[in-house]
Each structure stands twice: as structure tokens, then as C-alpha cells.
Amino acid sequence: MSGGWNTIESDAGVFTSLIENIGAKDVQFEELLALDALELAGLQPLYGVIFLFKYPTDQPYATPDRPLDGSFDHGASEHIFFAAQTIHNACATQALLSVLLNKTNDIDIGSPMRDFREFTMVLPPEFRGEALSNSDLIREVHNSFARSSPFADETHKTGEAEDAFHFIAYTPINGTLYELDGLQPAPISHGPCDLDAFPAKVVDVLQRRVARYDATEIRFNLLGMCRDLRVRAQEFGDVELLAREERKRRNWKFENALRRHNFVGFAGEVLKGVVDAKLKEGGDVAVDRWVDESLQRRKAAEKSLR
């Protein structure tokens, strides 16, 4: 494999742009702020959800024999796309593809992903994971949404165990709700489920999962994959919704552009410009006075917060 995989954020704008850049059409992600079946139902057709959670190191959520919830369906990978996870930082994109590549009857996934799916479906899950990890297209698009950082953070390596987070997918396929987690030996079946029942069924499953954590743990994130809401707005002639969605897309585009750049050089040039202006204004005395005034404002602000 040429090159590695970087960490990307669990963000609706990132995930939407990612699937568009690999060729999918008329599909987007929406962040879900609560485990509410009605909120999910409002996004119908809802193709699946991506769940981000803290990986439990003390109490595994599955054993080799069975998961804590649902049951392993070892034969399912013969007819649905399920890939073993072979690279840690690829789990966000792998979860996303676990939904996308199982919705070929509902979504135009684009010719690159159709070719990838056709090539990998004849392979066992572990080789599908290797094929995904070695895909130049998928890796390059994934890495294009990683935050740019000019620094290697050596101070963060304290020797203490760090919290690990993981992405998994839930989606209804052929009348069954599946949990698709590349760290597990097989897809996990949560019983009968069609598209209409999916919002209520997946909320029930997720609520049981979240309940197994300490009540103080709130670091979860849920993203729904649905049809492009601009298409719905156009079909119903909803001008307000269309304007809101177009504005959201412009914001996503701007935010994703910022992710690709670091601003250390820019900030340095601005600071040098400010110092030069102060020197021209009154030499070293003006700079010293400017610094003293800034320190006094900071102390006053800190005092007001006590």
C-alpha cells in the first residue's frame, strides 16, 4: 500500500463531500442530535446511520462467540458488502461504505464504487478489507478531509492509555437490520426490519448500547445517510428548505477548505505586520506599551471570571 490513512472528523459536511468525491449522487449525511425515532423518520428515505462511540477496553461489546446484542450472521457476507477492518484510521470511511455499497438499488453509487463492489464481492471479508485499504481513490479522498497540522505533537505522548473511538454502521438489508462493524467476525443481525421500521428499530438498538456505558459518558455521535434534501425540496417546491440546504452546502464547502490548510504562516505574517506597524508608530516604547496593555486586559478578564 502506498501511503497511510489519516483520522477524519465525524461531521455531516465531511461525510457528504467524501461520498460525492468517490462518485455517489443525490445522497447526504445529517447529524442527529438525539436518539429520536421521529427525527430519523423525518429523513426518509434513510439508508443507514453511522455511530461513533468510545471503544470499550474494559468490557468488550462482543465475544468471538456472540455479541452482547443481536447475533452473528456468518452467511450474510456472501450477499451483502461486509469488510474486515485492517487499518484503524480507515474506520470512518469503512462504516460509510458499509451503508453505501449495500444500497445499490436505492443510490447511484457511481461507476468507481460499482467496479470496486463487483471486484470485492467475490472475496472473503478479510480480503475485502485489504482491497479497501489499498484503494488509491478511497484513501486519497479520505485523506483529503484530514485536518492539516504543521506540528508533530510529542507532548501528548504521556504513556497513559488514550481513549479510542470507533465508527460502525447500521442499515436495513433484505428485510434485516444489520450492524456492520469491521472489527467483528461477521455482520450482526438485529432481527427483521424494513425501511419504514428502521428509525424506531435502530433507535431501540442504540439506546440499549448507550445504556451499557457509565451515565457520565456522553461522547457519542450519530450521522444519518439520506437522500439529498435539495432533491426533496425541489420535488415539493419548498423554496425555504432549498435555500437552507444550499446555504448549508456553501458552509460545508468553506469548512472543508479550511480543513485542508494550516494558518501558522499566515498568523506569523500578520503578527510581524502588527509589530512593524507599532515600531513605526513609536519604536520599542510603543511595542512595550502595547504588550503591557494587552497583559493588563488579560488579567482583568481573568479576574472577572473568578
XYZ file of C-alpha atoms in Angstrom:
306
model
C 0.000 0.000 0.000
C 1.334 3.454 -0.875
C 0.719 5.974 1.888
C -1.245 5.773 5.117
C -4.670 6.800 6.365
C -5.286 9.895 8.471
C -8.033 10.478 11.038
C -11.100 12.387 9.820
C -13.903 14.013 11.796
C -17.394 12.666 12.343
C -19.043 15.556 10.511
C -22.004 15.670 8.129
C -20.230 18.039 5.731
C -17.106 15.865 5.628
C -19.021 12.634 5.055
C -21.296 14.156 2.417
C -18.406 15.615 0.437
C -16.471 12.362 0.796
C -19.169 10.199 -0.775
C -19.714 12.763 -3.527
C -15.991 12.761 -4.288
C -15.949 8.982 -4.709
C -18.833 9.240 -7.169
C -22.133 8.819 -5.271
C -25.006 11.085 -6.324
C -28.062 12.605 -4.600
C -27.152 11.442 -1.108
C -26.041 13.281 2.010
C -25.457 12.976 5.749
C -27.305 14.712 8.538
C -26.119 14.951 12.133
C -28.684 13.607 14.591
C -28.666 15.332 17.957
C -30.875 12.841 19.792
C -31.885 9.186 19.657
C -35.341 10.097 18.421
C -37.178 7.817 16.009
C -39.339 10.705 14.763
C -36.242 12.755 13.903
C -34.816 9.847 11.939
C -38.143 9.191 10.219
C -38.147 12.811 9.047
C -35.125 11.996 6.878
C -36.802 9.145 4.975
C -35.638 7.608 2.778
C -32.998 6.947 5.457
C -30.459 4.468 4.113
C -28.482 3.899 7.299
C -26.718 5.527 10.228
C -23.077 5.842 11.255
C -22.462 5.617 15.003
C -19.294 6.915 16.677
C -18.577 5.728 20.215
C -15.793 5.222 22.709
C -14.350 1.770 22.209
C -14.780 -0.130 25.497
C -11.449 -1.587 26.583
C -12.664 -2.930 29.929
C -15.864 -4.643 28.761
C -15.820 -5.819 25.123
C -19.168 -5.396 23.372
C -18.825 -8.789 21.687
C -17.061 -12.094 22.228
C -15.823 -14.417 19.460
C -18.981 -16.476 20.011
C -21.696 -13.831 20.204
C -22.290 -10.080 20.538
C -23.939 -8.611 23.634
C -26.903 -7.627 21.459
C -28.108 -9.356 18.298
C -26.456 -12.383 16.715
C -23.667 -13.019 14.240
C -24.884 -13.853 10.728
C -21.870 -15.654 9.295
C -23.542 -16.339 5.966
C -24.626 -12.757 5.323
C -21.328 -11.600 3.823
C -21.970 -13.831 0.808
C -24.731 -11.473 -0.376
C -24.031 -8.157 1.392
C -20.923 -5.992 1.443
C -19.066 -6.589 4.693
C -15.324 -5.986 5.045
C -12.942 -6.724 7.892
C -11.199 -3.609 9.180
C -7.458 -3.802 8.565
C -6.442 -0.176 9.287
C -7.501 1.786 12.380
C -7.819 5.252 10.844
C -9.963 3.989 7.958
C -12.943 3.035 10.148
C -14.964 6.192 9.374
C -14.832 5.644 5.623
C -15.303 1.899 6.055
C -18.514 2.473 8.043
C -19.735 4.899 5.405
C -19.066 2.397 2.620
C -20.794 -0.332 4.628
C -24.037 1.559 4.068
C -23.352 2.945 0.596
C -22.252 -0.328 -1.014
C -25.336 -2.136 0.295
C -27.755 0.380 -1.244
C -27.030 -0.068 -4.931
C -30.762 -0.436 -5.666
C -31.548 2.886 -3.982
C -28.475 5.061 -4.616
C -26.403 5.847 -7.688
C -23.051 4.973 -6.108
C -21.082 5.877 -9.253
C -19.003 3.699 -11.565
C -15.805 3.634 -9.407
C -17.689 2.202 -6.423
C -19.748 -0.150 -8.603
C -16.494 -1.546 -10.014
C -14.983 -1.790 -6.526
C -18.021 -3.628 -5.180
C -18.155 -6.036 -8.109
C -14.440 -6.818 -7.672
C -14.591 -7.365 -3.904
C -17.862 -9.279 -3.517
C -16.189 -12.485 -4.719
C -13.604 -12.136 -1.910
C -13.926 -13.111 1.767
C -14.361 -10.189 4.236
C -10.694 -10.068 5.253
C -9.599 -9.617 1.621
C -12.324 -7.026 1.040
C -10.793 -5.051 3.904
C -7.362 -5.305 2.303
C -8.788 -4.189 -1.041
C -10.447 -1.179 0.616
C -7.258 -0.242 2.454
C -5.259 -0.472 -0.771
C -7.672 1.563 -2.914
C -5.830 4.702 -4.025
C -9.088 6.507 -4.841
C -10.771 5.812 -1.492
C -7.636 6.545 0.530
C -6.858 9.801 -1.280
C -10.415 11.095 -0.945
C -10.475 10.060 2.730
C -7.162 11.794 3.472
C -8.249 14.969 1.686
C -10.592 15.651 4.623
C -7.996 15.209 7.370
C -7.156 18.348 9.311
C -3.829 19.853 8.297
C -1.363 20.072 11.180
C 2.128 21.559 10.850
C 3.249 20.135 14.195
C 4.132 16.686 15.481
C 2.566 16.611 18.944
C 5.206 14.897 21.084
C 3.858 16.423 24.325
C 0.661 14.375 24.052
C 2.520 11.074 24.408
C 2.278 10.741 28.172
C 2.480 6.976 28.316
C -1.089 6.774 29.595
C -3.728 4.822 27.712
C -5.706 7.085 25.372
C -9.415 6.780 24.685
C -10.092 5.036 21.395
C -13.155 5.776 19.285
C -14.751 3.656 16.601
C -17.270 4.040 13.752
C -19.833 1.369 12.859
C -22.832 1.268 10.541
C -26.455 0.184 10.940
C -28.594 -0.377 7.861
C -31.610 -2.475 6.797
C -30.742 -5.001 4.091
C -33.161 -7.521 2.586
C -35.588 -7.202 5.494
C -32.999 -7.446 8.297
C -31.356 -4.757 10.424
C -27.604 -5.292 10.274
C -24.834 -3.846 12.400
C -21.707 -3.706 10.231
C -18.517 -3.459 12.250
C -15.239 -4.384 10.591
C -13.723 -5.388 13.934
C -16.268 -8.194 14.325
C -16.069 -11.593 12.599
C -19.405 -11.196 10.780
C -22.378 -8.869 10.301
C -24.585 -8.684 13.393
C -28.294 -9.253 12.823
C -30.794 -7.364 14.975
C -33.827 -9.073 13.541
C -36.489 -8.277 10.927
C -36.556 -4.667 9.734
C -37.649 -2.859 6.597
C -37.008 0.736 5.565
C -40.172 2.033 7.264
C -39.399 0.321 10.576
C -35.713 1.230 10.507
C -35.847 4.526 12.506
C -37.645 3.014 15.511
C -35.706 -0.259 15.368
C -32.239 1.310 15.185
C -33.042 3.794 17.966
C -34.035 0.876 20.188
C -30.745 -0.924 19.445
C -28.651 2.206 20.025
C -30.398 3.044 23.277
C -29.514 -0.387 24.642
C -25.936 0.109 23.544
C -25.566 3.567 25.094
C -27.170 2.308 28.337
C -24.220 -0.043 28.863
C -21.920 2.964 29.396
C -21.475 4.980 32.550
C -24.065 7.765 32.790
C -21.277 10.379 32.589
C -20.139 9.180 29.153
C -21.622 11.489 26.533
C -19.099 11.177 23.718
C -21.314 9.685 21.047
C -22.112 10.917 17.570
C -24.768 9.780 15.109
C -24.976 10.626 11.406
C -27.810 9.567 9.114
C -27.308 8.812 5.422
C -30.343 10.003 3.485
C -31.380 11.287 0.081
C -30.081 14.755 -0.796
C -32.558 17.092 0.901
C -32.283 19.522 -2.022
C -33.939 16.893 -4.215
C -36.844 16.674 -1.773
C -37.127 20.477 -1.670
C -37.270 20.654 -5.461
C -39.886 17.887 -5.686
C -42.181 19.647 -3.203
C -41.392 23.169 -4.352
C -40.154 24.051 -0.858
C -38.193 27.230 -1.562
C -37.278 27.790 2.076
C -35.862 24.274 2.527
C -33.935 24.536 -0.734
C -32.387 27.859 0.296
C -31.439 26.441 3.696
C -29.831 23.363 2.163
C -27.921 25.398 -0.432
C -26.621 27.626 2.375
C -25.592 24.531 4.335
C -23.672 23.216 1.324
C -21.808 26.527 0.963
C -20.862 26.385 4.641
C -19.677 22.795 4.285
C -17.550 23.744 1.285
C -15.934 26.594 3.215
C -15.306 24.444 6.317
C -13.793 21.627 4.252
C -11.481 24.119 2.539
C -10.281 25.298 5.946
C -9.554 21.704 6.974
C -7.070 21.355 4.131
C -4.865 24.235 5.252
C -2.940 25.329 8.319
C -2.630 29.028 9.085
C 0.636 29.156 11.030
C 2.460 31.014 8.290
C -0.434 33.411 7.804
C -0.662 34.136 11.552
C 3.082 34.716 11.698
C 2.959 37.231 8.852
C 0.033 39.072 10.478
C 1.931 39.285 13.776
C 5.049 40.579 12.048
C 2.956 43.182 10.266
C 1.402 44.365 13.535
C 4.804 44.622 15.221
C 6.259 46.558 12.267
C 3.329 48.987 12.426
C 3.863 49.512 16.159
C 7.591 50.086 15.646
C 6.863 52.712 13.011
C 4.306 54.272 15.317
C 6.665 54.815 18.238
C 9.588 52.417 18.278
C 10.299 49.962 21.083
C 8.422 52.117 23.589
C 5.172 51.739 21.630
C 5.634 47.976 21.383
C 6.323 47.672 25.130
C 3.244 49.782 25.928
C 1.115 47.671 23.572
C 2.292 44.440 25.241
C 1.699 45.851 28.744
C -1.821 46.964 27.825
C -2.585 43.518 26.422
C -1.363 41.823 29.599
C -3.462 44.151 31.755
C -6.585 43.394 29.705
C -5.927 39.684 30.068
C -5.522 39.947 33.847
C -8.723 41.994 34.093
C -10.604 39.399 32.043
C -9.303 36.541 34.215
C -10.237 38.425 37.385
C -13.798 38.970 36.146
C -14.227 35.213 35.646
C -13.330 34.318 39.242
